[in-house]
Short mmCIF file of C-alpha atoms in Angstrom, two decimals:
data_model
loop_
_atom_site.label_atom_id
_atom_site.label_comp_id
_atom_site.label_asym_id
_atom_site.label_seq_id
_atom_site.Cartn_x
_atom_site.Cartn_y
_atom_site.Cartn_z
CA UNK B 27 -0.03 -0.03 0.08
CA UNK B 28 2.95 2.20 0.86
CA UNK B 29 3.97 1.94 -2.99
CA UNK B 30 0.58 3.38 -4.68
CA UNK B 31 1.49 7.08 -2.71
CA UNK B 32 4.50 7.69 -3.30
CA UNK B 33 3.99 6.24 -7.43
CA UNK B 34 1.77 8.89 -7.94
CA UNK B 35 3.92 11.40 -5.91
CA UNK B 36 6.55 10.40 -8.31
CA UNK B 37 4.10 10.57 -11.15
CA UNK B 38 2.57 14.05 -10.49
CA UNK B 39 5.95 15.64 -10.09
CA UNK B 40 7.11 14.46 -13.60
CA UNK B 41 4.13 15.23 -15.18
CA UNK B 42 4.71 19.03 -12.94
CA UNK B 43 8.06 19.61 -14.45
CA UNK B 44 7.22 18.16 -18.33
CA UNK B 45 4.65 20.61 -17.95
CA UNK B 46 6.93 23.51 -16.88
CA UNK B 47 9.02 22.43 -19.82
CA UNK B 48 6.32 22.67 -22.18
CA UNK B 49 4.94 26.22 -21.17
CA UNK B 50 8.51 27.48 -21.48
CA UNK B 51 9.20 26.21 -24.44
CA UNK B 52 5.96 27.35 -26.03
CA UNK B 53 6.94 31.04 -24.65
CA UNK B 54 10.25 30.97 -26.47
CA UNK B 55 8.59 29.94 -29.73
CA UNK B 56 5.15 31.95 -29.48
CA UNK B 57 6.65 34.97 -27.68
CA UNK B 58 9.95 35.47 -28.94
CA UNK B 59 9.63 39.03 -30.44
CA UNK B 60 6.97 40.59 -28.01
CA UNK B 61 7.41 43.93 -29.35
CA UNK B 62 6.40 45.43 -32.90
CA UNK B 63 8.04 48.47 -34.07
CA UNK B 64 7.25 50.84 -36.97
CA UNK B 65 9.55 53.54 -38.14
CA UNK B 66 8.17 56.59 -40.30
CA UNK B 67 10.42 59.11 -41.74
CA UNK B 68 9.24 62.47 -40.31
CA UNK B 69 11.69 64.91 -42.50
CA UNK B 70 14.84 65.03 -43.99
CA UNK B 71 17.43 67.96 -44.32
CA UNK B 72 20.33 69.12 -46.98
CA UNK B 73 23.06 68.02 -44.72
CA UNK B 74 21.88 64.22 -44.77
CA UNK B 75 20.10 64.12 -41.10
CA UNK B 76 16.43 62.60 -41.00
CA UNK B 77 13.99 62.85 -38.28
CA UNK B 78 12.11 59.41 -37.57
CA UNK B 79 9.11 58.61 -35.16
CA UNK B 80 9.61 55.29 -33.62
CA UNK B 81 6.27 53.63 -32.60
CA UNK B 82 6.25 50.44 -30.16
CA UNK B 83 3.95 48.01 -28.61
CA UNK B 84 5.34 45.17 -26.73
CA UNK B 85 3.04 42.71 -25.48
CA UNK B 86 3.19 40.29 -22.67
CA UNK B 87 0.71 39.82 -20.40
CA UNK B 88 -0.62 43.06 -21.49
CA UNK B 89 -0.07 45.66 -23.92
CA UNK B 90 2.36 48.63 -23.62
CA UNK B 91 2.79 50.91 -25.90
CA UNK B 92 5.49 53.93 -26.39
CA UNK B 93 6.44 56.68 -29.28
CA UNK B 94 9.64 58.48 -30.05
CA UNK B 95 11.55 61.08 -32.21
CA UNK B 96 14.93 60.18 -33.12
CA UNK B 97 17.32 62.30 -35.02
CA UNK B 98 19.52 60.09 -37.39
CA UNK B 99 22.52 61.38 -38.22
CA UNK B 100 24.78 60.80 -41.47
CA UNK B 101 26.82 58.66 -39.58
CA UNK B 102 23.70 56.77 -38.62
CA UNK B 103 24.44 57.72 -35.22
CA UNK B 104 20.58 58.03 -33.63
CA UNK B 105 20.00 60.52 -30.70
CA UNK B 106 16.86 60.16 -28.92
CA UNK B 107 15.19 63.59 -28.87
CA UNK B 108 11.11 62.70 -27.66
CA UNK B 109 9.92 60.08 -25.90
CA UNK B 110 6.36 59.99 -25.39
CA UNK B 111 3.23 57.47 -24.55
CA UNK B 112 0.54 57.85 -27.44
CA UNK B 113 -2.94 58.79 -26.84
CA UNK B 114 -5.00 56.07 -26.62
CA UNK B 115 -7.30 57.35 -29.57
CA UNK B 116 -10.99 58.41 -27.12
CA UNK B 117 -12.77 61.22 -28.07
CA UNK B 118 -12.56 62.99 -24.99
CA UNK B 119 -10.67 62.94 -21.81
CA UNK B 120 -12.71 63.80 -18.44
CA UNK B 121 -15.24 65.26 -20.48
CA UNK B 122 -12.92 67.63 -23.07
CA UNK B 123 -12.83 66.74 -26.66
CA UNK B 124 -9.00 65.48 -27.45
CA UNK B 125 -7.71 66.98 -30.50
CA UNK B 126 -5.29 65.57 -33.16
CA UNK B 127 -2.67 65.35 -34.69
CA UNK B 128 -2.01 62.33 -32.74
CA UNK B 129 1.21 61.52 -35.08
CA UNK B 130 3.75 63.64 -34.53
CA UNK B 131 5.96 65.95 -37.31
CA UNK B 132 9.16 67.46 -37.60
CA UNK B 133 9.74 70.92 -39.56
CA UNK B 134 13.36 72.33 -39.66
CA UNK B 135 12.77 75.73 -39.43
CA UNK B 136 16.48 76.50 -40.10
CA UNK B 137 19.78 74.22 -40.25
CA UNK B 138 20.18 74.18 -36.74
CA UNK B 139 16.62 74.69 -35.51
CA UNK B 140 14.11 71.68 -35.40
CA UNK B 141 10.27 71.78 -34.41
CA UNK B 142 8.75 69.06 -33.06
CA UNK B 143 5.05 69.19 -33.44
CA UNK B 144 1.83 66.73 -32.31
CA UNK B 145 -1.86 67.80 -31.08
CA UNK B 146 -2.13 65.21 -28.05
CA UNK B 147 -0.05 62.71 -26.19
CA UNK B 148 -1.16 60.60 -22.98
CA UNK B 149 2.50 61.37 -21.44
CA UNK B 150 5.72 63.10 -21.92
CA UNK B 151 8.67 60.92 -20.77
CA UNK B 152 11.50 62.69 -22.20
CA UNK B 153 12.24 65.98 -24.18
CA UNK B 154 15.98 66.90 -25.08
CA UNK B 155 15.98 70.81 -26.28
CA UNK B 156 19.35 70.43 -27.35
CA UNK B 157 21.05 67.71 -30.12
CA UNK B 158 24.39 67.37 -31.78
CA UNK B 159 24.09 71.19 -32.66
CA UNK B 160 20.59 71.23 -33.53
CA UNK B 161 18.36 72.98 -31.18
CA UNK B 162 14.70 71.69 -30.39
CA UNK B 163 11.63 73.12 -29.65
CA UNK B 164 7.98 71.22 -28.81
CA UNK B 165 4.70 72.01 -29.78
CA UNK B 166 2.50 69.77 -27.72
CA UNK B 167 -0.78 71.01 -27.88
CA UNK B 168 -2.38 68.35 -25.41
CA UNK B 169 -0.38 66.64 -22.51
CA UNK B 170 -3.19 64.59 -20.45
CA UNK B 171 -1.04 63.49 -17.91
CA UNK B 172 -0.61 67.41 -16.60
#
């Protein structure tokens, strides 16, 4: 009679180990790249500098989204200028209408001055006022975290 509980305990432990290994393998196979990224060119200048927007959505248990605006130098050096959480697209926030545009735009005012504009964001995480000799100004009409 004592052999039966030991055998059952051994079988359950073996099944648990196999189950954990199978779940880990599935996670590695199915969720190998949990983040999707889309890069869009916003502006180019005559000196070969490019301003790009990088939207990323990462899914694990939930989904988190973040967007950034980067300055790409002709040497392929990348400088992050602005990082923000994009607005989720609801038509109003706390009773007030939210207006777009919801995608950023970049305009070279002069060869050393760049203006980044966006209508509404959920939250600004990081802003840089200068990078690689370029002065950056921002026009974020609505920062809903404020």
